């Protein structure tokens, strides 16, 4: 039996996503059985030496540092896993790619389309296996939806609606984090939630040709980390109309001012022969309407069918495929697919180039917003 390839990971940042990635790496052997790699997080970098040391001690990570260069230029580290604030990504990606590291990067790839193009060009010449963490591609119902689309089961896409709704900005007295500060995140909810939705629509329906958009700030002031009044500088909701290159039309709505929501990602895709519906709040099911089903005066077999997706991943051996799915499954399958690509030295999708494409769409959306909602070509 061929020995598993050892993959040593240097993790940059340990907020919610750093913790999630660490969990995914450590749990892969439980869920997938025999793997073609043995992955270990061997170093962690945070903004302070004290914070890094605390995390390293708690999670038994050998190396703790406040200098990302110590991980990027370490000869025994294979993969750089970027979970830092958006504004940091560009410089870190450049260094990691030029150092010959494999790179996994949280979304969005950068804060401008120009930076993203440069990173995509570096990726193309680097020879490394690189990837974006668009983890919702790896939810079982989304994978099943992609299957149905590629099989031609819904035919030509005519129109769609997709949304991602949170409630985290509805309390003006809640202290803001870095994702609400444009000087750190580079954009607002369009960057944070919109990047996921744009990637999903492109993944399932095709490239975007033009967009028109409007941003919204519902609460002009919030409290900063110290409790002082802070002027809101990042969009709290964004409403987007998109024309796809296949001439389908659709709408994308992302919001952090949607009272009563939790992590409400959903899409509806309507084609000539079939339609699809999905909600992350019902992660076990994909809804599919097939126009080829028999029709009779009282309906026949027509109607949206609820397809059970649950834990039916192709290589996952634990837990039972009948076990209900959860949010972490998307991150787990994403990490498994990426590290498998690194181990076999094969290209990974979504790539940094895919992240750059999403960045161009968001750039066009912000330009449209500045022009009062005029249609702007994606280029």
mmCIF file with all atom_site columns, N, CA, C and O in Angstrom, residues 326-348:
data_model
loop_
_atom_site.group_PDB
_atom_site.id
_atom_site.type_symbol
_atom_site.label_atom_id
_atom_site.label_alt_id
_atom_site.label_comp_id
_atom_site.label_asym_id
_atom_site.label_entity_id
_atom_site.label_seq_id
_atom_site.pdbx_PDB_ins_code
_atom_site.Cartn_x
_atom_site.Cartn_y
_atom_site.Cartn_z
_atom_site.occupancy
_atom_site.B_iso_or_equiv
_atom_site.pdbx_formal_charge
_atom_site.auth_seq_id
_atom_site.auth_comp_id
_atom_site.auth_asym_id
_atom_site.auth_atom_id
_atom_site.pdbx_PDB_model_num
ATOM 1  N N  . UNK A 1 326 ? -25.177 18.970 8.478   1.00 0.00 ? 326 UNK A N  1
ATOM 2  C CA . UNK A 1 326 ? -25.056 20.210 9.215   1.00 0.00 ? 326 UNK A CA 1
ATOM 3  C C  . UNK A 1 326 ? -24.124 21.161 8.498   1.00 0.00 ? 326 UNK A C  1
ATOM 4  O O  . UNK A 1 326 ? -23.479 20.801 7.505   1.00 0.00 ? 326 UNK A O  1
ATOM 5  N N  . UNK A 1 327 ? -24.007 22.406 9.005   1.00 0.00 ? 327 UNK A N  1
ATOM 6  C CA . UNK A 1 327 ? -23.205 23.449 8.376   1.00 0.00 ? 327 UNK A CA 1
ATOM 7  C C  . UNK A 1 327 ? -21.748 23.033 8.219   1.00 0.00 ? 327 UNK A C  1
ATOM 8  O O  . UNK A 1 327 ? -21.114 23.329 7.208   1.00 0.00 ? 327 UNK A O  1
ATOM 9  N N  . UNK A 1 328 ? -21.222 22.302 9.197   1.00 0.00 ? 328 UNK A N  1
ATOM 10 C CA . UNK A 1 328 ? -19.817 21.927 9.154   1.00 0.00 ? 328 UNK A CA 1
ATOM 11 C C  . UNK A 1 328 ? -19.494 20.962 8.013   1.00 0.00 ? 328 UNK A C  1
ATOM 12 O O  . UNK A 1 328 ? -18.338 20.868 7.591   1.00 0.00 ? 328 UNK A O  1
ATOM 13 N N  . UNK A 1 329 ? -20.494 20.246 7.511   1.00 0.00 ? 329 UNK A N  1
ATOM 14 C CA . UNK A 1 329 ? -20.240 19.293 6.439   1.00 0.00 ? 329 UNK A CA 1
ATOM 15 C C  . UNK A 1 329 ? -19.639 19.967 5.210   1.00 0.00 ? 329 UNK A C  1
ATOM 16 O O  . UNK A 1 329 ? -18.775 19.408 4.534   1.00 0.00 ? 329 UNK A O  1
ATOM 17 N N  . UNK A 1 330 ? -20.117 21.176 4.879   1.00 0.00 ? 330 UNK A N  1
ATOM 18 C CA . UNK A 1 330 ? -19.582 21.874 3.719   1.00 0.00 ? 330 UNK A CA 1
ATOM 19 C C  . UNK A 1 330 ? -18.113 22.179 3.873   1.00 0.00 ? 330 UNK A C  1
ATOM 20 O O  . UNK A 1 330 ? -17.321 22.039 2.933   1.00 0.00 ? 330 UNK A O  1
ATOM 21 N N  . UNK A 1 331 ? -17.698 22.609 5.086   1.00 0.00 ? 331 UNK A N  1
ATOM 22 C CA . UNK A 1 331 ? -16.282 22.880 5.338   1.00 0.00 ? 331 UNK A CA 1
ATOM 23 C C  . UNK A 1 331 ? -15.462 21.596 5.349   1.00 0.00 ? 331 UNK A C  1
ATOM 24 O O  . UNK A 1 331 ? -14.325 21.563 4.865   1.00 0.00 ? 331 UNK A O  1
ATOM 25 N N  . UNK A 1 332 ? -16.032 20.544 5.890   1.00 0.00 ? 332 UNK A N  1
ATOM 26 C CA . UNK A 1 332 ? -15.327 19.263 5.951   1.00 0.00 ? 332 UNK A CA 1
ATOM 27 C C  . UNK A 1 332 ? -15.054 18.730 4.552   1.00 0.00 ? 332 UNK A C  1
ATOM 28 O O  . UNK A 1 332 ? -13.924 18.342 4.221   1.00 0.00 ? 332 UNK A O  1
ATOM 29 N N  . UNK A 1 333 ? -16.083 18.720 3.700   1.00 0.00 ? 333 UNK A N  1
ATOM 30 C CA . UNK A 1 333 ? -15.929 18.205 2.339   1.00 0.00 ? 333 UNK A CA 1
ATOM 31 C C  . UNK A 1 333 ? -15.016 19.110 1.513   1.00 0.00 ? 333 UNK A C  1
ATOM 32 O O  . UNK A 1 333 ? -14.219 18.634 0.699   1.00 0.00 ? 333 UNK A O  1
ATOM 33 N N  . UNK A 1 334 ? -15.097 20.422 1.741   1.00 0.00 ? 334 UNK A N  1
ATOM 34 C CA . UNK A 1 334 ? -14.203 21.358 1.057   1.00 0.00 ? 334 UNK A CA 1
ATOM 35 C C  . UNK A 1 334 ? -12.747 21.068 1.407   1.00 0.00 ? 334 UNK A C  1
ATOM 36 O O  . UNK A 1 334 ? -11.874 21.014 0.517   1.00 0.00 ? 334 UNK A O  1
ATOM 37 N N  . UNK A 1 335 ? -12.455 20.893 2.690   1.00 0.00 ? 335 UNK A N  1
ATOM 38 C CA . UNK A 1 335 ? -11.089 20.608 3.122   1.00 0.00 ? 335 UNK A CA 1
ATOM 39 C C  . UNK A 1 335 ? -10.607 19.271 2.570   1.00 0.00 ? 335 UNK A C  1
ATOM 40 O O  . UNK A 1 335 ? -9.454  19.142 2.120   1.00 0.00 ? 335 UNK A O  1
ATOM 41 N N  . UNK A 1 336 ? -11.484 18.268 2.586   1.00 0.00 ? 336 UNK A N  1
ATOM 42 C CA . UNK A 1 336 ? -11.123 16.953 2.056   1.00 0.00 ? 336 UNK A CA 1
ATOM 43 C C  . UNK A 1 336 ? -10.773 17.043 0.574   1.00 0.00 ? 336 UNK A C  1
ATOM 44 O O  . UNK A 1 336 ? -9.755  16.504 0.123   1.00 0.00 ? 336 UNK A O  1
ATOM 45 N N  . UNK A 1 337 ? -11.601 17.747 -0.189  1.00 0.00 ? 337 UNK A N  1
ATOM 46 C CA . UNK A 1 337 ? -11.357 17.866 -1.630  1.00 0.00 ? 337 UNK A CA 1
ATOM 47 C C  . UNK A 1 337 ? -10.076 18.643 -1.904  1.00 0.00 ? 337 UNK A C  1
ATOM 48 O O  . UNK A 1 337 ? -9.287  18.276 -2.794  1.00 0.00 ? 337 UNK A O  1
ATOM 49 N N  . UNK A 1 338 ? -9.842  19.714 -1.142  1.00 0.00 ? 338 UNK A N  1
ATOM 50 C CA . UNK A 1 338 ? -8.646  20.520 -1.384  1.00 0.00 ? 338 UNK A CA 1
ATOM 51 C C  . UNK A 1 338 ? -7.372  19.742 -1.041  1.00 0.00 ? 338 UNK A C  1
ATOM 52 O O  . UNK A 1 338 ? -6.428  19.695 -1.848  1.00 0.00 ? 338 UNK A O  1
ATOM 53 N N  . UNK A 1 339 ? -7.315  19.144 0.132   1.00 0.00 ? 339 UNK A N  1
ATOM 54 C CA . UNK A 1 339 ? -6.098  18.432 0.534   1.00 0.00 ? 339 UNK A CA 1
ATOM 55 C C  . UNK A 1 339 ? -5.865  17.193 -0.340  1.00 0.00 ? 339 UNK A C  1
ATOM 56 O O  . UNK A 1 339 ? -4.712  16.824 -0.591  1.00 0.00 ? 339 UNK A O  1
ATOM 57 N N  . UNK A 1 340 ? -6.943  16.582 -0.828  1.00 0.00 ? 340 UNK A N  1
ATOM 58 C CA . UNK A 1 340 ? -6.782  15.465 -1.770  1.00 0.00 ? 340 UNK A CA 1
ATOM 59 C C  . UNK A 1 340 ? -6.128  15.956 -3.062  1.00 0.00 ? 340 UNK A C  1
ATOM 60 O O  . UNK A 1 340 ? -5.280  15.265 -3.647  1.00 0.00 ? 340 UNK A O  1
ATOM 61 N N  . UNK A 1 341 ? -6.522  17.157 -3.502  1.00 0.00 ? 341 UNK A N  1
ATOM 62 C CA . UNK A 1 341 ? -5.913  17.733 -4.703  1.00 0.00 ? 341 UNK A CA 1
ATOM 63 C C  . UNK A 1 341 ? -4.432  18.050 -4.468  1.00 0.00 ? 341 UNK A C  1
ATOM 64 O O  . UNK A 1 341 ? -3.589  17.817 -5.348  1.00 0.00 ? 341 UNK A O  1
ATOM 65 N N  . UNK A 1 342 ? -4.112  18.569 -3.288  1.00 0.00 ? 342 UNK A N  1
ATOM 66 C CA . UNK A 1 342 ? -2.701  18.842 -2.962  1.00 0.00 ? 342 UNK A CA 1
ATOM 67 C C  . UNK A 1 342 ? -1.903  17.541 -2.962  1.00 0.00 ? 342 UNK A C  1
ATOM 68 O O  . UNK A 1 342 ? -0.802  17.467 -3.528  1.00 0.00 ? 342 UNK A O  1
ATOM 69 N N  . UNK A 1 343 ? -2.461  16.513 -2.336  1.00 0.00 ? 343 UNK A N  1
ATOM 70 C CA . UNK A 1 343 ? -1.742  15.235 -2.237  1.00 0.00 ? 343 UNK A CA 1
ATOM 71 C C  . UNK A 1 343 ? -1.480  14.620 -3.609  1.00 0.00 ? 343 UNK A C  1
ATOM 72 O O  . UNK A 1 343 ? -0.432  14.000 -3.832  1.00 0.00 ? 343 UNK A O  1
ATOM 73 N N  . UNK A 1 344 ? -2.422  14.796 -4.537  1.00 0.00 ? 344 UNK A N  1
ATOM 74 C CA . UNK A 1 344 ? -2.271  14.218 -5.875  1.00 0.00 ? 344 UNK A CA 1
ATOM 75 C C  . UNK A 1 344 ? -1.687  15.214 -6.870  1.00 0.00 ? 344 UNK A C  1
ATOM 76 O O  . UNK A 1 344 ? -1.496  14.883 -8.042  1.00 0.00 ? 344 UNK A O  1
ATOM 77 N N  . UNK A 1 345 ? -1.432  16.453 -6.385  1.00 0.00 ? 345 UNK A N  1
ATOM 78 C CA . UNK A 1 345 ? -0.880  17.522 -7.216  1.00 0.00 ? 345 UNK A CA 1
ATOM 79 C C  . UNK A 1 345 ? -1.725  17.751 -8.465  1.00 0.00 ? 345 UNK A C  1
ATOM 80 O O  . UNK A 1 345 ? -1.223  17.854 -9.586  1.00 0.00 ? 345 UNK A O  1
ATOM 81 N N  . UNK A 1 346 ? -3.030  17.834 -8.261  1.00 0.00 ? 346 UNK A N  1
ATOM 82 C CA . UNK A 1 346 ? -3.969  18.120 -9.343  1.00 0.00 ? 346 UNK A CA 1
ATOM 83 C C  . UNK A 1 346 ? -4.674  19.443 -9.059  1.00 0.00 ? 346 UNK A C  1
ATOM 84 O O  . UNK A 1 346 ? -4.847  19.828 -7.900  1.00 0.00 ? 346 UNK A O  1
ATOM 85 N N  . UNK A 1 347 ? -5.094  20.174 -10.099 1.00 0.00 ? 347 UNK A N  1
ATOM 86 C CA . UNK A 1 347 ? -5.761  21.457 -9.885  1.00 0.00 ? 347 UNK A CA 1
ATOM 87 C C  . UNK A 1 347 ? -7.039  21.306 -9.059  1.00 0.00 ? 347 UNK A C  1
ATOM 88 O O  . UNK A 1 347 ? -7.720  20.275 -9.112  1.00 0.00 ? 347 UNK A O  1
ATOM 89 N N  . UNK A 1 348 ? -7.333  22.352 -8.301  1.00 0.00 ? 348 UNK A N  1
ATOM 90 C CA . UNK A 1 348 ? -8.510  22.353 -7.426  1.00 0.00 ? 348 UNK A CA 1
ATOM 91 C C  . UNK A 1 348 ? -9.477  23.446 -7.870  1.00 0.00 ? 348 UNK A C  1
ATOM 92 O O  . UNK A 1 348 ? -9.062  24.518 -8.305  1.00 0.00 ? 348 UNK A O  1
#
